[in-house]
PDB file of C-alpha atoms in Angstrom:
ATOM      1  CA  UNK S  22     103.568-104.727 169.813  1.00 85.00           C
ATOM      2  CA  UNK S  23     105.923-105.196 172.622  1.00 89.00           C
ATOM      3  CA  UNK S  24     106.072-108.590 174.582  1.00 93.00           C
ATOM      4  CA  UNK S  25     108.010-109.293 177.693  1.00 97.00           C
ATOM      5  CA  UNK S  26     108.631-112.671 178.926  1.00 97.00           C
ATOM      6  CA  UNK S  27     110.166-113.394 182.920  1.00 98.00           C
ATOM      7  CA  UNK S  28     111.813-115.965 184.442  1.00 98.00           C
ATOM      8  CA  UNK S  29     111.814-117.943 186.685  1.00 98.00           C
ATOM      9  CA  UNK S  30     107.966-117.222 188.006  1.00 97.00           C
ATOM     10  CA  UNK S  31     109.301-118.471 191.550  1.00 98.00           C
ATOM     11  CA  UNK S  32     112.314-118.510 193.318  1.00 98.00           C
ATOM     12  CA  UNK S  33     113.658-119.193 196.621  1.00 98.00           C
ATOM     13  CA  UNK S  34     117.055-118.647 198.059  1.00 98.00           C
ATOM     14  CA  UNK S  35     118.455-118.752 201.254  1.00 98.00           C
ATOM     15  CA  UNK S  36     118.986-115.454 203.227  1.00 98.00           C
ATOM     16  CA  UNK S  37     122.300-113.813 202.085  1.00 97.00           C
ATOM     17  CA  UNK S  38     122.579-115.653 198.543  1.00 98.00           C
ATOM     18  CA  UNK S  39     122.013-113.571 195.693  1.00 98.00           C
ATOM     19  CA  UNK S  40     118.727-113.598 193.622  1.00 98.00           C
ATOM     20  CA  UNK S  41     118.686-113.243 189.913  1.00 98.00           C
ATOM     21  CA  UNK S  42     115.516-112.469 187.723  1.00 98.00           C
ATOM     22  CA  UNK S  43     115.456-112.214 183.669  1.00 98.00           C
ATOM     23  CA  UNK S  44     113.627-110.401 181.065  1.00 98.00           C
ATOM     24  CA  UNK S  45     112.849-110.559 177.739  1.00 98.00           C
ATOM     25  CA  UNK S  46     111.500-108.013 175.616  1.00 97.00           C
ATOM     26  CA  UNK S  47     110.724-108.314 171.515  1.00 96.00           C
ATOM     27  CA  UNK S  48     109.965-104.437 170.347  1.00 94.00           C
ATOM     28  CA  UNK S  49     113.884-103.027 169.793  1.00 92.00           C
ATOM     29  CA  UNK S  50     112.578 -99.651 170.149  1.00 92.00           C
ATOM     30  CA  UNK S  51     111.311 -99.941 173.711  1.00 94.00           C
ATOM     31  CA  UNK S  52     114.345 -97.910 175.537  1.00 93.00           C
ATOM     32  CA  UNK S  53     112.780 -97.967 179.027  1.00 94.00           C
ATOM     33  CA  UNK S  54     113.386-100.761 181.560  1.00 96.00           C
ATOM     34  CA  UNK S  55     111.459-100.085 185.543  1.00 96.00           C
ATOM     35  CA  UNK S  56     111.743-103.044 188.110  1.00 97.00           C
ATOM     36  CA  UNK S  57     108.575-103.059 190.212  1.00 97.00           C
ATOM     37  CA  UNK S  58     108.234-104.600 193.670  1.00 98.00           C
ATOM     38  CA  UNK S  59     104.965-105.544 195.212  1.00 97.00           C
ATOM     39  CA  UNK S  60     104.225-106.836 198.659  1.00 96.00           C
ATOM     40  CA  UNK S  61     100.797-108.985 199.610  1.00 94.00           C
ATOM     41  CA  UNK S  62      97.774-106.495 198.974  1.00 93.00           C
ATOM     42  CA  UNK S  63      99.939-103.485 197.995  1.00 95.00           C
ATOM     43  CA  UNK S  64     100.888-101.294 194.546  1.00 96.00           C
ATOM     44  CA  UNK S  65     103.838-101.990 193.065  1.00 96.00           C
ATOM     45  CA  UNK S  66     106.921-100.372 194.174  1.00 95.00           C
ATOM     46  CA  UNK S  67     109.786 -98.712 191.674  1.00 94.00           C
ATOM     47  CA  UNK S  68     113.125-100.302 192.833  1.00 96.00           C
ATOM     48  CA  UNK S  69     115.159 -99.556 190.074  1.00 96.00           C
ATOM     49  CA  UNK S  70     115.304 -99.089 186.692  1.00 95.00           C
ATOM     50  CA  UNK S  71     117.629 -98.479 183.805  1.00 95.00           C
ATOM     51  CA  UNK S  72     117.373 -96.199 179.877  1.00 93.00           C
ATOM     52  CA  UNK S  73     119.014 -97.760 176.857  1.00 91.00           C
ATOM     53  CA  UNK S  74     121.908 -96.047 177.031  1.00 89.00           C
ATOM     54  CA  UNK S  75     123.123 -97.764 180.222  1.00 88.00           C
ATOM     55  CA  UNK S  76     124.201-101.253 180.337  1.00 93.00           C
ATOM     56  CA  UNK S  77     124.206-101.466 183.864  1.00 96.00           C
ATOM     57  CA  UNK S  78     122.547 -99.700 187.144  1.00 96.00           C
ATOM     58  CA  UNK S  79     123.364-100.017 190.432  1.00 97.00           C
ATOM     59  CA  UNK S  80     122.066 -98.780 193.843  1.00 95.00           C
ATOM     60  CA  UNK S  81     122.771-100.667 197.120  1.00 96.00           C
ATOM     61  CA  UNK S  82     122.274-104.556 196.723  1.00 97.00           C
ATOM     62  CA  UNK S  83     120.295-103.793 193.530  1.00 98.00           C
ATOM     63  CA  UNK S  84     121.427-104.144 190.195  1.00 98.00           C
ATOM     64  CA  UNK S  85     120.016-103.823 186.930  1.00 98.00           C
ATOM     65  CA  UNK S  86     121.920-105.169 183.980  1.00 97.00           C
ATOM     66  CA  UNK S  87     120.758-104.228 179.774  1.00 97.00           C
ATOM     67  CA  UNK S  88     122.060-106.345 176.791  1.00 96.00           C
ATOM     68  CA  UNK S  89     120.287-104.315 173.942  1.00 94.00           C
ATOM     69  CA  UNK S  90     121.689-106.821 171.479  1.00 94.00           C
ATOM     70  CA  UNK S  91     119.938-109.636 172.921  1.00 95.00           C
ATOM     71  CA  UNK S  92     116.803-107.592 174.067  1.00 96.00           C
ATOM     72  CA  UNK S  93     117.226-108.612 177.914  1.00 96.00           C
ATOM     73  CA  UNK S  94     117.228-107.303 181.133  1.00 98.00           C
ATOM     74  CA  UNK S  95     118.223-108.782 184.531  1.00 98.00           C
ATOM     75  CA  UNK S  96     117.284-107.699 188.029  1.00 98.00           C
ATOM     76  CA  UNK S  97     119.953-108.426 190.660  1.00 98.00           C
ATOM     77  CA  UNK S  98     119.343-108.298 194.531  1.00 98.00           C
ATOM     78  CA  UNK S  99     122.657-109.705 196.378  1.00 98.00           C
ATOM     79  CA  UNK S 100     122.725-110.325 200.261  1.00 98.00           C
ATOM     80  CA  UNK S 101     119.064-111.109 199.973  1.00 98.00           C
ATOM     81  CA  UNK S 102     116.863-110.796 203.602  1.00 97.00           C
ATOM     82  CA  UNK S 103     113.495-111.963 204.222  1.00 96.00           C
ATOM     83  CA  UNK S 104     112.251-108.475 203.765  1.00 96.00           C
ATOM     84  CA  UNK S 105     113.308-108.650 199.786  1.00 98.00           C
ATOM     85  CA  UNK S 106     110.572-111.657 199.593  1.00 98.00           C
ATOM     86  CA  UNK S 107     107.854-110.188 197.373  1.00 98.00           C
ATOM     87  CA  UNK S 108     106.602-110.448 193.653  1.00 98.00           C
ATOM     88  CA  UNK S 109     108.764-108.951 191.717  1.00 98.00           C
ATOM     89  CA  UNK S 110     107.608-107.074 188.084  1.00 98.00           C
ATOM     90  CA  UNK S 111     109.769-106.135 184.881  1.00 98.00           C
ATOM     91  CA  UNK S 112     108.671-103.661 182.214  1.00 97.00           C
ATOM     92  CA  UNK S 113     109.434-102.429 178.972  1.00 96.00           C
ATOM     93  CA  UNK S 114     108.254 -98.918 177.137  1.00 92.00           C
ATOM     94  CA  UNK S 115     109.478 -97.037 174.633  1.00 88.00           C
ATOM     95  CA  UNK S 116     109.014 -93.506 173.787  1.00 80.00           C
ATOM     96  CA  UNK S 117     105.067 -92.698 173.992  1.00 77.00           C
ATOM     97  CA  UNK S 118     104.037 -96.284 174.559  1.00 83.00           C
ATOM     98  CA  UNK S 119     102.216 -97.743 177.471  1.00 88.00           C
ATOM     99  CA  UNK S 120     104.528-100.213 180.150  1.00 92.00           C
ATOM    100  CA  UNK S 121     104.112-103.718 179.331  1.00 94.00           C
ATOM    101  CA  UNK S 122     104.671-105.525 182.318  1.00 96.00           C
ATOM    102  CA  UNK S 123     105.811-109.066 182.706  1.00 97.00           C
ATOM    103  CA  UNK S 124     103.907-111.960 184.455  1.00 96.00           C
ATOM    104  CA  UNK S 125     106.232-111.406 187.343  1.00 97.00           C
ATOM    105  CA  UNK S 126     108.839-113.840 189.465  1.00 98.00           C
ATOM    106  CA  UNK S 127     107.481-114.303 193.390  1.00 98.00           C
ATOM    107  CA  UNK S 128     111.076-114.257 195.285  1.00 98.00           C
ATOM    108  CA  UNK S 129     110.729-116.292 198.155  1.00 98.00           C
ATOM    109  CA  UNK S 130     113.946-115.253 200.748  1.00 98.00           C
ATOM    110  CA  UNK S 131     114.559-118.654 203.601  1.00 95.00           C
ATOM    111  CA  UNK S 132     115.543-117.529 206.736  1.00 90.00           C
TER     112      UNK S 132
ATOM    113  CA  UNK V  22     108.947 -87.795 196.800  1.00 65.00           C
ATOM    114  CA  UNK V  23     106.434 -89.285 194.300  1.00 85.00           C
ATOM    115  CA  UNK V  24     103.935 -90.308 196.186  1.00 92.00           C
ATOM    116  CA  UNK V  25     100.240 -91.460 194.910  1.00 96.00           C
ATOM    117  CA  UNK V  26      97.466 -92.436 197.102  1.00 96.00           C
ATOM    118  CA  UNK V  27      93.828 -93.703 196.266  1.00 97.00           C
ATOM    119  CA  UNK V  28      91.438 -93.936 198.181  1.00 97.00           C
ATOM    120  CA  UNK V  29      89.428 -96.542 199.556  1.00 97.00           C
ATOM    121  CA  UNK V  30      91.760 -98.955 199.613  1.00 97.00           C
ATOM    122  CA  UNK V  31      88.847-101.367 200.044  1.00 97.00           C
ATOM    123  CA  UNK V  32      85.454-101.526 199.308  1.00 97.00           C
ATOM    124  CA  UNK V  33      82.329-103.659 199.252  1.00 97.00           C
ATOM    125  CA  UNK V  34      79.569-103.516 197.380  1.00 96.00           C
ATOM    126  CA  UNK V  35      76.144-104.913 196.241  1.00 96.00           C
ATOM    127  CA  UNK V  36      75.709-106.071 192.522  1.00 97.00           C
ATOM    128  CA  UNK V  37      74.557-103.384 190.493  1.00 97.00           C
ATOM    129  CA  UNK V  38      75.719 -99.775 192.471  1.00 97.00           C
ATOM    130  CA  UNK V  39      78.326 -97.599 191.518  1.00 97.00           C
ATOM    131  CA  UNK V  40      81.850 -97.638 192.804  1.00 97.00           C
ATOM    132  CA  UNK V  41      83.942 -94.779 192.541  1.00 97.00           C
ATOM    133  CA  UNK V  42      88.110 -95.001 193.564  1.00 98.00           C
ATOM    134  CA  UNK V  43      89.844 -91.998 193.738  1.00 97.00           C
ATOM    135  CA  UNK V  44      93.396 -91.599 192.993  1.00 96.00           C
ATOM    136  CA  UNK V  45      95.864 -88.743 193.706  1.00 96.00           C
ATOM    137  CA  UNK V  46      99.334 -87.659 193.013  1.00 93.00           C
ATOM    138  CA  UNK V  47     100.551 -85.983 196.508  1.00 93.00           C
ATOM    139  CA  UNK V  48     103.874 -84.258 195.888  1.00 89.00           C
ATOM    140  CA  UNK V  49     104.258 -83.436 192.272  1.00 89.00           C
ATOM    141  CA  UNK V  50     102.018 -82.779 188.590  1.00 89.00           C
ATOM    142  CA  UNK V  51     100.466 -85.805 186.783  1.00 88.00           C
ATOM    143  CA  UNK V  52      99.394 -85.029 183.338  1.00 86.00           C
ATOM    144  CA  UNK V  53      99.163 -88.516 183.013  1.00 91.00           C
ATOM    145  CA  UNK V  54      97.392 -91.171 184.881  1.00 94.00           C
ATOM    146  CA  UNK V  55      96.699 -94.667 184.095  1.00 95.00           C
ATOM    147  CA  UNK V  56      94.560 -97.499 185.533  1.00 97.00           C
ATOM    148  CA  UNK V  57      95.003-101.143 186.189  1.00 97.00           C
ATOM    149  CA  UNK V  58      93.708-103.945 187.350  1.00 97.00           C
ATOM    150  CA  UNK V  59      94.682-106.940 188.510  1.00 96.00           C
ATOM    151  CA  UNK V  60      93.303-110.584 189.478  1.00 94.00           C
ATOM    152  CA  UNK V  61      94.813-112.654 192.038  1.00 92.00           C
ATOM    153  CA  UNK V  62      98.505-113.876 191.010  1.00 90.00           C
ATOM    154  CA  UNK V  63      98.393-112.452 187.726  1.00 93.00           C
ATOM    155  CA  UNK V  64     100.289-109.478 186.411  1.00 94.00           C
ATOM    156  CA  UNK V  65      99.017-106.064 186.180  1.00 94.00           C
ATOM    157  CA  UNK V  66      96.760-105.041 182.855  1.00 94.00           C
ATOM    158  CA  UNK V  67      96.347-101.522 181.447  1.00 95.00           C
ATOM    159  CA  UNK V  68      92.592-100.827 181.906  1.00 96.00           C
ATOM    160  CA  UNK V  69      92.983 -97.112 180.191  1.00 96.00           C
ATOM    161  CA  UNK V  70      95.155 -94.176 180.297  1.00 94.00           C
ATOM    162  CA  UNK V  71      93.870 -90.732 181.069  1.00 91.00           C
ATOM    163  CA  UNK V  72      94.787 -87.164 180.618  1.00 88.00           C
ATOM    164  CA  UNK V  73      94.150 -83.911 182.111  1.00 84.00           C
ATOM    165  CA  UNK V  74      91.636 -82.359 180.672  1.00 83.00           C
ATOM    166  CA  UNK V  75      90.811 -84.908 177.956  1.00 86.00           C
ATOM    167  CA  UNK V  76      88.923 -88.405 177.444  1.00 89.00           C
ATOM    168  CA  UNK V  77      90.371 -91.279 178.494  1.00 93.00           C
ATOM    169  CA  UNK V  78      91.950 -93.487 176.313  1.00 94.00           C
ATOM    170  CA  UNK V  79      89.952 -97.689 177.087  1.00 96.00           C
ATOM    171  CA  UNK V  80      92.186-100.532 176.140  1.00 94.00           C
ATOM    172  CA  UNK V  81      90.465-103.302 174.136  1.00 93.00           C
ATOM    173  CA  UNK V  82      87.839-104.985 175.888  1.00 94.00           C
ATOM    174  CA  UNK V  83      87.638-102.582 178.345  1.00 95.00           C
ATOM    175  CA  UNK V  84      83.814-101.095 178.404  1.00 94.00           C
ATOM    176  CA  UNK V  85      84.233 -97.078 178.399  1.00 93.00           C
ATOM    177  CA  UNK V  86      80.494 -97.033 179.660  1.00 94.00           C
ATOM    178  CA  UNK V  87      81.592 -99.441 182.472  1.00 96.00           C
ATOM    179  CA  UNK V  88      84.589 -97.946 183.686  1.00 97.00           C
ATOM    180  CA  UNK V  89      83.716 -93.694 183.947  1.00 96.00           C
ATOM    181  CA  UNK V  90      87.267 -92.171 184.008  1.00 95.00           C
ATOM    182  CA  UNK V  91      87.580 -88.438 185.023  1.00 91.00           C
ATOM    183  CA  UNK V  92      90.765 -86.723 185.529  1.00 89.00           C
ATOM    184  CA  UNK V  93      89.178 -83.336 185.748  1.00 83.00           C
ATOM    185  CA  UNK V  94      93.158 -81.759 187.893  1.00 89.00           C
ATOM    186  CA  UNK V  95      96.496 -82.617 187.495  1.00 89.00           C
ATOM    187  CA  UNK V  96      96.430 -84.273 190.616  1.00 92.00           C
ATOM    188  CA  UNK V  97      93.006 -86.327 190.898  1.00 94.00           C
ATOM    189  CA  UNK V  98      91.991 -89.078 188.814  1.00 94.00           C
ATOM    190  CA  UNK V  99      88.755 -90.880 189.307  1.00 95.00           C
ATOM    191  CA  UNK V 100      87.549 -94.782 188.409  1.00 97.00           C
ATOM    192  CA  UNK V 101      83.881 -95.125 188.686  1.00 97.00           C
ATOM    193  CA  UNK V 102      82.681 -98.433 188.207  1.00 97.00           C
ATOM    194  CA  UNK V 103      79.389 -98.511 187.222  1.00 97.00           C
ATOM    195  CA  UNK V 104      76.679-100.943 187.702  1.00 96.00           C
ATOM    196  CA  UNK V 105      79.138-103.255 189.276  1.00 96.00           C
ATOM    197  CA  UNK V 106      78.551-107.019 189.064  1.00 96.00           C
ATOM    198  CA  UNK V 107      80.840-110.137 191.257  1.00 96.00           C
ATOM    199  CA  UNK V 108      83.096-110.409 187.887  1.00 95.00           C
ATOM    200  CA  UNK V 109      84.196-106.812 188.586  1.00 96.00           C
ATOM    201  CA  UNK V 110      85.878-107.701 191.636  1.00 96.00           C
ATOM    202  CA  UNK V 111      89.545-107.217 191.383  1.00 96.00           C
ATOM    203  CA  UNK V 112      92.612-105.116 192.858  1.00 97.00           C
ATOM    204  CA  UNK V 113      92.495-101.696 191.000  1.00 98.00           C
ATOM    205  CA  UNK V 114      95.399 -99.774 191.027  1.00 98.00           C
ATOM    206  CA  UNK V 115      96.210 -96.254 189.592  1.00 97.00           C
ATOM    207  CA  UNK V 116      99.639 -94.832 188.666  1.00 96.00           C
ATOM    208  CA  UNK V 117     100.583 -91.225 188.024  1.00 94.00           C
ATOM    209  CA  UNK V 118     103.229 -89.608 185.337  1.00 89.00           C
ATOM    210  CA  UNK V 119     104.804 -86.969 186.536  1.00 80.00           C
ATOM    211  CA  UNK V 120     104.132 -83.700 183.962  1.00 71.00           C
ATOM    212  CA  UNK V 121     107.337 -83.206 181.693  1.00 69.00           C
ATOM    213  CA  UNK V 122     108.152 -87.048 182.616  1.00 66.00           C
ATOM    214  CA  UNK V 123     108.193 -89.373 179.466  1.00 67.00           C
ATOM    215  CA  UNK V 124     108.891 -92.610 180.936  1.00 81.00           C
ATOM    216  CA  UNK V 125     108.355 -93.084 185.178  1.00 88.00           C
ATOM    217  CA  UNK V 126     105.251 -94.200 187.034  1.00 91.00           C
ATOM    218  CA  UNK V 127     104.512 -94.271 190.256  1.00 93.00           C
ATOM    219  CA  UNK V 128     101.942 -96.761 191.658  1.00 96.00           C
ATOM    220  CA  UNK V 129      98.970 -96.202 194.180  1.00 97.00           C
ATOM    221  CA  UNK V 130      98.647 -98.620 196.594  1.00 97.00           C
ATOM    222  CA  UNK V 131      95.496 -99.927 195.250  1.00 97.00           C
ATOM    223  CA  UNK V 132      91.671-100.360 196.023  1.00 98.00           C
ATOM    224  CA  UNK V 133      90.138-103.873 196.819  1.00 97.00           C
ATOM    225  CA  UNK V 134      86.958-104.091 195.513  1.00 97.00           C
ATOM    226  CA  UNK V 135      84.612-107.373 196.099  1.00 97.00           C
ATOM    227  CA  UNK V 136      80.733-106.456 194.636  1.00 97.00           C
ATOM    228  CA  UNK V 137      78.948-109.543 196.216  1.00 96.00           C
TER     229      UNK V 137
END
């Protein structure tokens, strides 16, 4: 079955550097990518997400990057603001399959 | 757009009564729903997916009896936990797939639930 490994499982950055968060995934059929966002004692939130035939997603100072060869993905917030600070969730499904989620990266933002 | 509510979003019980956490897609179809839970700083872990009109499908270890799934519209979905003990506390949250929609869920904002 799929597995999906994320690093780092923290990170902090100061306010206006750019945050970067990796994925791994193992099942080369999965062909579905979300990015999930979830504040203290809330649901997660779809920020973005990007299909296998896209190598890259943008929208505002999110980014999504895809390197099927490699079986990655890479979650990209730039001009980062205290507001962004939040755990942050990857995911991988392919046609038919359930989301396997990642153990998640908790973005700290430094004013 | 694509919004899905459940309601309570927190509840306490006594060990051994029912719980029951509703969840509802408010602007569009879910054939699909699907419930998770999750324990403090972990990720989130499918508990079972259900379908409109049909049994539920229970992941492993999940106890069917335990955890009474209903998703009797295409916009309700219902988690009953039954005979609830302290080890079923957790954050349980639903997510909905929109009808004609392979791929995209949309998350509840969950249910707090501490049996004591």
């Amino acid at each position: 079955g799929e597995n999906v490994e994320q690093h780092p499982s923290t990170l902090s950055v100061q306010e206006g550097d750019s945050a970067v968060i990796k994925c791994t995934y193992s099942d080369s059929a999965s062909n579905y990518f979300p990015w999930y966002k979830q504040e203290l004692g809330k649901g997660p939130q779809l920020i973005i997400d990007i299909r296998s035939n896209v190598g890259e997603k943008k929208d505002q100072r999110i980014a999504v990057t895809l390197n099927k060869t490699a079986k990655h993905f890479s979650l990209h917030i730039t001009e980062t603001q205290p507001e962004d600070s939040a755990v942050y969730f990857c995911a991988a499904t392919g046609y038919g399959q359930n989301f396997v989620f990642g153990p998640g990266t908790r973005l700290s933002v430094l004013p | 757009g694509a919004v899905v509510s459940q309601h309570p979003s927190r509840v306490i019980c006594k060990s051994g009564t029912s719980v029951k956490i509703e969840c509802r897609s408010l602007d569009f179809q879910a054939t699909t729903m699907f419930w998770y839970r999750q324990f403090p700083k972990q990720s989130l872990m499918l508990m079972a997916t259900s379908n409109e009109g049909s049994k539920a499908t229970y992941e492993q270890g999940v106890e069917k009896d335990k955890f009474l799934i209903n998703h009797a519209s295409l916009t309700l979905s219902t988690l009953t936990v039954t005979s609830a003990h302290p080890e079923d506390s957790s954050f349980y949250i639903c997510s909905a797939r929109a009808s004609g929609v392979t791929d995209t869920q949309y998350f509840g904002p969950g249910t707090r639930l501490t049996v004591l």
